[in-house]
């Protein structure tokens, strides 16, 4: 990213701070991933002044697979690695990774964009019906479609699965299928940077400060009044004053910030009831005849969870290569890894009181320890996931391959720590992400989720952030 682009899209933290001391922002949003960008965009649309703080740089202006970098997966992995920081797993090793840049994980996500089922909101204070308009907004912004991967190959796979008693459908995916014409550029992968850049068309400016790490929430008595942030380039700390503070740094990072800022409640639940997805995956070699010999094709299959089978199934062909076919590579289906069926399953890991986030000493991103260990019921569910992947392999006529059970953190779908509920006695936040113990402090990312659905969470992160920010805009 050139300095000229950065200079025109971002504002130095020192200037953001100085501006806020003269005239406090309506809101400061911590974290410029999908949740934070959505919240900031929503507030700016409502005419509110917003400072958006991101601890990482501005490196990309779109999903990385919407660029020609996708033709070099090694470079894609290298870029992602350089922008990643891994928190610690209490039992040893790293717990997944956090992406530190404007756009966050949304610049590298797989693109799967299902809604949660209505029953997934059982136990939440948010009614399923209340989410519908926000899901619709998110699907429009991220260009969600079920037309990508719905060709001959996809239909053939659905028939094979149905014959084996596995009911599935074409998966909802964030790929812009509009034709490129009359000023509309189609073909891109949905991500939060598009809503961010569209915000520049709105009359109220958005102040985006990068390399700005929020180290502490500023609280006067029981009211949030801003944040103290560190310019990671200079090491200098600055206060950013605001009428409200929005936590959107990712579930566990938002939780860490609340804990180190002294936010508390009488129930001792802050940091507790964290969760993640149980994640099982395999790459099964496919018979070459499953593909067209002459025409490149892809398939994206999705089998949502059912009340009797609380796990989600996804099938992608060819392998992870949904967006990288090119003229320079001849289309020649064979049993190689390139044309394998990538089959994966997500299932909810049960949230428990003794699953929690613990801050570590020091002011740096991802500086926390994760206490999250699957127990007997979780392991049984993961056994069922592995069993289902074996059934899918047989239905597709694919060759055997290792079925890998990935550890917690590998899905990048963590949630909880600031769980929402109906009363201060059983939760940290209310249905709009507002903290019970601190006024004008809200969390709009998955930190507030009491549990996770089996479905990929990205669309729900965006939709819920839109809802919470819309409510904050009304109150402001």
Coordinates of C-alpha atoms in Angstrom, one line a residue:
X1 CA 0.0 0.0 0.0
X2 CA 1.5 3.4 -1.0
X3 CA 1.9 6.1 1.5
X4 CA -0.4 8.3 -0.6
X5 CA -3.3 5.9 -0.3
X6 CA -2.7 5.5 3.5
X7 CA -2.4 9.2 4.0
X8 CA -5.7 9.8 2.3
X9 CA -7.7 7.1 4.0
X10 CA -6.3 7.3 7.5
X11 CA -5.7 9.9 10.2
X12 CA -2.7 9.8 12.7
X13 CA -3.8 8.8 16.2
X14 CA -2.3 12.1 17.6
X15 CA -4.6 14.1 15.4
X16 CA -7.6 11.9 16.3
X17 CA -6.8 12.5 20.0
X18 CA -6.4 16.2 19.6
X19 CA -9.6 16.5 17.7
X20 CA -11.5 14.5 20.4
X21 CA -10.2 16.8 23.2
X22 CA -11.8 19.8 21.5
X23 CA -14.9 18.0 20.5
X24 CA -15.4 14.4 21.7
X25 CA -16.5 11.9 19.0
X26 CA -19.9 10.4 19.3
X27 CA -18.3 7.0 19.4
X28 CA -14.9 5.4 19.3
X29 CA -14.9 1.9 17.8
X30 CA -12.1 -0.4 18.7
X31 CA -11.2 -2.8 15.9
X32 CA -11.5 -2.4 12.2
X33 CA -12.5 -6.0 11.2
X34 CA -15.9 -6.9 9.9
X35 CA -17.7 -6.1 13.2
X36 CA -15.9 -2.8 13.8
X37 CA -16.2 -1.5 10.2
X38 CA -19.9 -2.4 10.2
X39 CA -20.5 -0.6 13.4
X40 CA -18.6 2.5 12.3
X41 CA -20.4 2.5 8.9
X42 CA -23.8 2.3 10.6
X43 CA -23.0 5.1 13.0
X44 CA -21.6 7.4 10.3
X45 CA -24.8 6.7 8.2
X46 CA -26.8 8.0 11.1
X47 CA -24.7 11.2 11.1
X48 CA -22.6 10.4 14.1
X49 CA -18.9 11.3 14.4
X50 CA -16.7 8.2 14.7
X51 CA -13.1 7.3 15.4
X52 CA -12.2 3.8 14.2
X53 CA -9.0 2.5 15.8
X54 CA -7.2 -0.5 14.3
X55 CA -4.0 -1.9 16.0
X56 CA -2.7 -3.1 12.6
X57 CA -1.9 -1.4 9.3
X58 CA -3.9 -0.7 6.1
X59 CA -2.4 -3.3 3.7
X60 CA -5.2 -4.3 1.4
X61 CA -8.2 -2.6 -0.1
X62 CA -10.2 -5.7 -0.9
X63 CA -10.3 -9.5 -0.1
X64 CA -7.0 -11.0 -1.1
X65 CA -8.7 -13.5 -3.4
X66 CA -10.2 -10.6 -5.3
X67 CA -6.6 -9.7 -6.4
X68 CA -4.3 -11.6 -8.6
X69 CA -2.3 -12.6 -5.5
X70 CA -4.7 -15.6 -5.5
X71 CA -2.6 -17.2 -8.2
X72 CA 0.2 -17.6 -5.8
X73 CA -1.1 -19.3 -2.6
X74 CA 2.4 -19.2 -1.1
X75 CA 2.3 -15.4 -1.2
X76 CA -1.2 -15.3 0.2
X77 CA -0.1 -17.5 3.2
X78 CA 2.9 -15.3 3.7
X79 CA 0.9 -12.1 3.7
X80 CA -1.6 -13.6 6.2
X81 CA 1.2 -14.8 8.4
X82 CA 2.9 -11.4 8.5
X83 CA -0.3 -9.8 9.7
X84 CA -1.1 -12.5 12.3
X85 CA -0.4 -12.7 16.0
X86 CA -1.2 -15.8 18.0
X87 CA -2.6 -15.7 21.5
X88 CA -1.5 -18.4 24.0
X89 CA -3.4 -21.6 24.7
X90 CA -3.4 -22.3 28.5
X91 CA -2.6 -26.0 27.9
X92 CA 0.4 -25.1 25.7
X93 CA 1.0 -23.7 22.2
X94 CA -0.9 -21.1 20.3
X95 CA -4.7 -20.7 20.1
X96 CA -5.3 -19.9 16.4
X97 CA -4.3 -16.4 15.3
X98 CA -5.6 -12.9 15.1
X99 CA -5.3 -10.9 11.9
X100 CA -4.0 -7.3 12.6
X101 CA -5.0 -5.0 9.7
X102 CA -7.9 -3.0 8.5
X103 CA -10.4 -5.6 7.3
X104 CA -9.0 -8.3 9.7
X105 CA -9.9 -11.9 9.0
X106 CA -12.6 -10.7 6.6
X107 CA -9.8 -10.2 4.0
X108 CA -8.9 -13.9 4.2
X109 CA -12.1 -15.7 5.1
X110 CA -13.4 -18.6 3.1
X111 CA -16.5 -16.7 1.9
X112 CA -19.2 -19.1 3.3
X113 CA -22.0 -16.9 4.4
X114 CA -25.0 -18.8 5.9
X115 CA -27.5 -17.3 8.3
X116 CA -28.0 -18.9 11.7
X117 CA -31.2 -20.9 11.9
X118 CA -34.0 -19.5 14.1
X119 CA -33.4 -22.2 16.8
X120 CA -29.8 -21.0 17.1
X121 CA -31.1 -17.9 18.9
X122 CA -32.8 -20.0 21.6
X123 CA -31.1 -18.9 24.8
X124 CA -30.2 -15.5 23.3
X125 CA -32.0 -12.4 24.4
X126 CA -32.2 -11.5 20.7
X127 CA -35.3 -12.8 18.9
X128 CA -34.5 -14.6 15.6
X129 CA -37.1 -12.4 13.8
X130 CA -35.3 -9.3 14.9
X131 CA -32.2 -10.3 12.9
X132 CA -33.9 -10.6 9.6
X133 CA -33.5 -7.0 8.3
X134 CA -29.9 -7.0 9.4
X135 CA -29.2 -10.3 7.7
X136 CA -30.7 -8.8 4.6
X137 CA -28.4 -5.8 4.8
X138 CA -25.3 -7.9 5.4
X139 CA -26.2 -10.2 2.4
X140 CA -26.5 -7.1 0.2
X141 CA -23.3 -5.5 1.4
X142 CA -21.3 -8.8 1.0
X143 CA -23.0 -9.9 -2.2
X144 CA -24.1 -13.2 -0.8
X145 CA -25.4 -15.6 -3.5
X146 CA -26.3 -19.3 -4.0
X147 CA -25.5 -19.1 -7.7
X148 CA -21.8 -19.6 -7.4
X149 CA -21.0 -23.3 -7.7
X150 CA -24.5 -24.2 -8.8
X151 CA -23.6 -25.6 -12.1
X152 CA -23.4 -29.2 -13.4
X153 CA -20.8 -30.3 -10.9
X154 CA -22.8 -29.0 -7.9
X155 CA -26.0 -30.6 -9.0
X156 CA -24.2 -33.9 -9.6
X157 CA -22.8 -33.8 -6.1
X158 CA -26.2 -33.0 -4.6
X159 CA -27.7 -36.0 -6.4
X160 CA -24.9 -38.3 -5.0
X161 CA -25.4 -37.1 -1.5
X162 CA -29.1 -37.3 -1.6
X163 CA -28.9 -41.0 -2.8
X164 CA -26.7 -41.6 0.3
X165 CA -29.3 -40.0 2.6
X166 CA -27.4 -36.7 3.1
X167 CA -29.6 -33.7 2.4
X168 CA -27.6 -30.7 1.2
X169 CA -27.9 -27.6 -1.0
X170 CA -25.8 -25.1 -2.9
X171 CA -24.0 -23.0 -0.2
X172 CA -24.5 -19.3 0.3
X173 CA -21.3 -17.6 -0.7
X174 CA -20.0 -14.0 -0.7
X175 CA -19.2 -13.7 -4.3
X176 CA -20.4 -10.8 -6.5
X177 CA -22.2 -12.4 -9.4
X178 CA -23.5 -9.2 -11.0
X179 CA -22.3 -8.7 -14.6
X180 CA -19.6 -6.2 -15.1
X181 CA -21.4 -3.5 -17.0
X182 CA -22.8 0.1 -16.7
X183 CA -20.4 1.1 -13.9
X184 CA -20.8 -2.1 -11.8
X185 CA -17.7 -4.2 -11.3
X186 CA -18.6 -7.8 -10.5
X187 CA -16.6 -10.8 -9.6
X188 CA -15.2 -9.6 -6.3
X189 CA -15.4 -11.5 -2.9
X190 CA -17.5 -9.9 -0.2
X191 CA -15.6 -8.2 2.6
X192 CA -15.9 -5.3 5.1
X193 CA -13.6 -3.0 3.3
X194 CA -16.2 -2.3 0.6
X195 CA -18.7 -0.9 3.2
X196 CA -15.8 1.0 4.8
X197 CA -14.8 2.7 1.5
X198 CA -18.4 3.3 0.6
X199 CA -18.7 5.3 3.9
X200 CA -16.4 7.9 2.2
X201 CA -19.4 8.9 0.1
X202 CA -21.4 9.9 3.3
X203 CA -21.4 13.5 4.5
X204 CA -20.1 12.7 8.0
X205 CA -16.4 11.8 7.8
X206 CA -15.0 8.7 9.5
X207 CA -11.6 9.0 11.2
X208 CA -9.6 5.8 10.8
X209 CA -6.4 5.5 12.8
X210 CA -4.2 2.5 12.0
X211 CA -1.4 1.0 14.2
X212 CA -3.4 2.3 17.1
X213 CA -3.7 -0.2 20.0
X214 CA -6.4 0.5 22.5
X215 CA -4.8 -0.3 25.9
X216 CA -7.6 0.9 28.2
X217 CA -11.2 2.0 28.3
X218 CA -11.6 5.3 30.0
X219 CA -14.4 5.2 32.5
X220 CA -15.6 8.1 34.7
X221 CA -17.6 6.7 37.6
X222 CA -19.8 4.2 35.6
X223 CA -19.7 5.9 32.2
X224 CA -17.3 5.1 29.3
X225 CA -15.8 8.3 28.1
X226 CA -13.3 7.1 25.5
X227 CA -10.1 5.0 25.3
X228 CA -6.4 5.3 25.8
X229 CA -4.6 4.1 22.7
X230 CA -0.9 3.6 21.9
X231 CA 0.6 4.7 18.5
X232 CA 2.5 1.5 17.8
X233 CA 4.9 3.4 15.5
X234 CA 6.0 5.9 18.1
X235 CA 5.1 4.2 21.3
X236 CA 3.2 7.3 22.5
X237 CA -0.1 7.0 24.3
X238 CA -3.1 9.3 23.5
X239 CA -6.6 9.6 25.0
X240 CA -9.5 9.6 22.5
X241 CA -12.6 11.1 24.1
X242 CA -16.1 10.0 23.0
X243 CA -19.6 9.8 24.1
X244 CA -19.6 6.0 23.7
X245 CA -17.1 3.2 23.3
X246 CA -17.8 0.2 21.0
X247 CA -15.7 -3.0 21.4
X248 CA -15.2 -4.8 18.1
X249 CA -11.7 -6.2 18.3
X250 CA -12.7 -9.8 18.1
X251 CA -14.3 -11.9 20.8
X252 CA -11.3 -12.6 23.0
X253 CA -9.5 -9.3 22.4
X254 CA -12.6 -7.3 23.3
X255 CA -12.9 -9.4 26.4
X256 CA -9.2 -8.8 27.3
X257 CA -9.7 -5.0 26.9
X258 CA -12.7 -5.0 29.2
X259 CA -10.8 -7.1 31.8
X260 CA -7.6 -5.0 31.9
X261 CA -9.7 -1.8 32.0
X262 CA -11.3 -2.8 35.3
X263 CA -14.8 -3.4 33.9
X264 CA -16.5 -5.6 36.4
X265 CA -19.8 -6.9 37.5
X266 CA -21.3 -8.5 40.6
X267 CA -21.7 -11.9 38.9
X268 CA -18.0 -12.6 37.9
X269 CA -18.9 -13.6 34.4
X270 CA -16.6 -11.3 32.4
X271 CA -14.2 -13.5 30.5
X272 CA -16.2 -16.6 31.1
X273 CA -18.3 -19.0 28.9
X274 CA -16.0 -18.7 25.9
X275 CA -16.5 -21.2 23.0
X276 CA -15.4 -22.1 19.5
X277 CA -16.1 -24.5 16.8
X278 CA -15.2 -28.2 16.7
X279 CA -13.5 -28.4 13.4
X280 CA -12.9 -31.6 11.3
X281 CA -11.6 -31.5 7.7
X282 CA -10.3 -33.8 4.9
X283 CA -9.2 -33.6 1.3
X284 CA -10.5 -36.6 -0.5
X285 CA -9.0 -37.4 -4.0
X286 CA -11.9 -37.3 -6.5
X287 CA -12.3 -39.6 -9.6
X288 CA -11.3 -37.5 -12.6
X289 CA -14.6 -38.4 -14.4
X290 CA -16.5 -36.4 -11.7
X291 CA -15.4 -33.2 -13.5
X292 CA -16.0 -32.0 -17.0
X293 CA -13.0 -32.8 -19.2
X294 CA -13.3 -29.6 -21.2
X295 CA -14.8 -26.8 -19.0
X296 CA -13.4 -25.6 -15.6
X297 CA -16.1 -25.9 -12.9
X298 CA -16.5 -25.4 -9.2
X299 CA -19.0 -26.7 -6.6
X300 CA -19.9 -25.3 -3.2
X301 CA -22.2 -27.6 -1.2
X302 CA -23.7 -26.9 2.2
X303 CA -25.6 -29.2 4.6
X304 CA -26.9 -27.1 7.5
X305 CA -27.3 -28.5 11.0
X306 CA -30.5 -30.1 12.0
X307 CA -32.1 -30.5 15.5
X308 CA -31.0 -34.1 15.5
X309 CA -27.5 -33.5 14.0
X310 CA -26.0 -30.3 15.3
X311 CA -23.1 -30.0 12.9
X312 CA -22.6 -28.2 9.6
X313 CA -21.1 -29.8 6.5
X314 CA -19.3 -28.0 3.6
X315 CA -17.9 -29.5 0.4
X316 CA -15.8 -27.5 -2.0
X317 CA -14.5 -28.7 -5.4
X318 CA -11.8 -28.4 -6.6
X319 CA -10.1 -28.4 -3.2
X320 CA -9.3 -24.9 -1.9
X321 CA -9.1 -23.6 -5.5
X322 CA -12.5 -22.0 -6.0
X323 CA -11.0 -18.8 -7.3
X324 CA -7.6 -19.5 -8.8
X325 CA -8.2 -21.2 -12.1
X326 CA -6.3 -19.4 -14.8
X327 CA -5.6 -19.6 -18.5
X328 CA -1.9 -20.5 -17.9
X329 CA -2.9 -23.7 -16.1
X330 CA -4.6 -26.3 -18.3
X331 CA -7.8 -27.8 -17.0
X332 CA -6.9 -31.5 -16.6
X333 CA -8.8 -33.2 -13.8
X334 CA -6.9 -36.0 -12.1
X335 CA -6.6 -37.5 -8.6
X336 CA -4.1 -34.9 -7.4
X337 CA -4.6 -32.6 -4.4
X338 CA -5.6 -29.8 -6.7
X339 CA -8.8 -31.5 -7.7
X340 CA -9.6 -33.1 -4.4
X341 CA -12.9 -32.6 -2.5
X342 CA -12.3 -30.4 0.5
X343 CA -14.9 -31.6 3.0
X344 CA -15.2 -29.9 6.4
X345 CA -17.5 -29.8 9.3
X346 CA -18.2 -27.3 12.1
X347 CA -20.0 -28.0 15.3
X348 CA -20.5 -26.0 18.5
X349 CA -18.1 -26.5 21.5
X350 CA -20.2 -26.3 24.6
X351 CA -19.6 -23.0 26.5
X352 CA -18.8 -23.5 30.2
X353 CA -18.0 -21.3 33.2
X354 CA -14.6 -22.8 33.5
X355 CA -13.8 -21.9 29.9
X356 CA -12.3 -18.4 30.0
X357 CA -9.9 -15.7 28.8
X358 CA -7.1 -14.6 31.1
X359 CA -5.2 -11.4 30.4
X360 CA -1.4 -11.6 30.5
X361 CA 1.0 -8.9 31.5
X362 CA 1.8 -6.2 28.9
X363 CA 0.2 -3.9 26.4
X364 CA 0.3 -5.8 23.2
X365 CA -2.4 -7.4 21.0
X366 CA -3.3 -11.0 21.6
X367 CA -1.7 -10.9 25.1
X368 CA -4.1 -13.3 26.8
X369 CA -4.3 -17.0 27.6
X370 CA -7.2 -19.1 26.5
X371 CA -8.6 -21.8 28.8
X372 CA -10.8 -24.0 26.5
X373 CA -10.7 -27.8 26.6
X374 CA -13.2 -30.1 24.8
X375 CA -14.9 -32.5 27.2
X376 CA -16.7 -35.8 26.8
X377 CA -19.8 -34.5 25.0
X378 CA -17.7 -32.3 22.7
X379 CA -15.5 -35.3 21.8
X380 CA -18.6 -37.4 21.0
X381 CA -19.8 -34.7 18.6
X382 CA -16.5 -34.5 17.0
X383 CA -16.6 -38.3 16.5
X384 CA -19.9 -37.8 14.7
X385 CA -18.3 -35.2 12.5
X386 CA -15.5 -37.5 11.5
X387 CA -18.0 -40.3 10.8
X388 CA -20.1 -38.0 8.6
X389 CA -17.0 -37.0 6.6
X390 CA -16.4 -40.7 5.9
X391 CA -20.0 -41.1 4.7
X392 CA -19.6 -38.1 2.4
X393 CA -16.4 -39.6 0.9
X394 CA -18.3 -42.8 0.0
X395 CA -21.2 -40.9 -1.4
X396 CA -18.8 -38.9 -3.7
X397 CA -16.9 -42.0 -4.8
X398 CA -13.7 -40.4 -3.5
X399 CA -10.6 -42.1 -2.4
X400 CA -9.7 -42.3 1.4
X401 CA -7.6 -39.6 3.0
X402 CA -6.7 -38.5 6.5
X403 CA -9.7 -37.0 8.4
X404 CA -8.1 -34.4 10.6
X405 CA -9.6 -33.1 13.9
X406 CA -8.2 -29.6 14.3
X407 CA -7.7 -28.1 17.7
X408 CA -9.7 -25.2 19.2
X409 CA -8.7 -22.0 17.6
X410 CA -8.1 -23.5 14.2
X411 CA -11.6 -22.5 12.9
X412 CA -11.1 -18.8 13.9
X413 CA -14.7 -18.8 15.1
X414 CA -14.2 -18.1 18.8
X415 CA -17.0 -16.4 20.7
X416 CA -18.1 -15.5 24.2
X417 CA -16.4 -13.7 27.2
X418 CA -18.9 -10.8 27.4
X419 CA -22.1 -12.9 27.0
X420 CA -25.4 -11.2 26.6
X421 CA -28.5 -12.0 28.6
X422 CA -31.8 -10.7 29.9
X423 CA -30.6 -9.7 33.4
X424 CA -27.4 -8.5 35.1
X425 CA -27.4 -11.6 37.2
X426 CA -26.9 -14.0 34.3
X427 CA -24.9 -12.0 31.7
X428 CA -22.3 -9.2 31.1
X429 CA -24.2 -7.4 28.4
X430 CA -27.8 -7.0 27.3
X431 CA -29.5 -7.8 24.0
X432 CA -27.9 -4.7 22.3
X433 CA -24.4 -5.5 23.6
X434 CA -24.6 -2.8 26.3
X435 CA -22.7 -3.5 29.4
X436 CA -24.8 -3.8 32.6
X437 CA -22.1 -2.2 34.7
X438 CA -20.8 0.6 32.5
X439 CA -23.0 3.0 30.6
X440 CA -22.2 3.9 27.0
X441 CA -20.0 0.9 26.6
X442 CA -21.2 -1.8 24.1
X443 CA -19.7 -4.9 22.5
X444 CA -20.8 -5.6 19.0
X445 CA -18.7 -8.7 18.0
X446 CA -19.0 -12.3 18.9
X447 CA -17.8 -11.7 22.5
X448 CA -21.4 -11.2 23.4
X449 CA -22.7 -14.5 22.0
X450 CA -24.0 -17.0 24.7
X451 CA -23.1 -19.9 22.3
X452 CA -22.3 -20.5 18.7
X453 CA -24.4 -22.1 15.9
X454 CA -22.9 -24.9 13.8
X455 CA -22.9 -22.4 10.9
X456 CA -20.1 -20.2 9.8
X457 CA -20.4 -17.1 11.9
X458 CA -19.2 -14.3 9.7
X459 CA -22.5 -13.2 8.3
X460 CA -24.0 -13.2 11.8
X461 CA -21.1 -11.1 13.1
X462 CA -21.9 -8.5 10.5
X463 CA -25.6 -8.6 10.9
X464 CA -25.5 -8.4 14.7
X465 CA -23.0 -5.5 14.7
X466 CA -25.3 -3.6 12.3
X467 CA -28.2 -4.2 14.8
X468 CA -26.2 -3.1 17.9
X469 CA -24.8 0.0 16.2
X470 CA -28.2 1.0 14.9
X471 CA -29.5 1.0 18.4
X472 CA -26.5 3.0 19.7
X473 CA -27.1 5.6 17.0
X474 CA -30.7 6.0 18.2
X475 CA -29.5 6.5 21.8
X476 CA -26.8 8.9 20.8

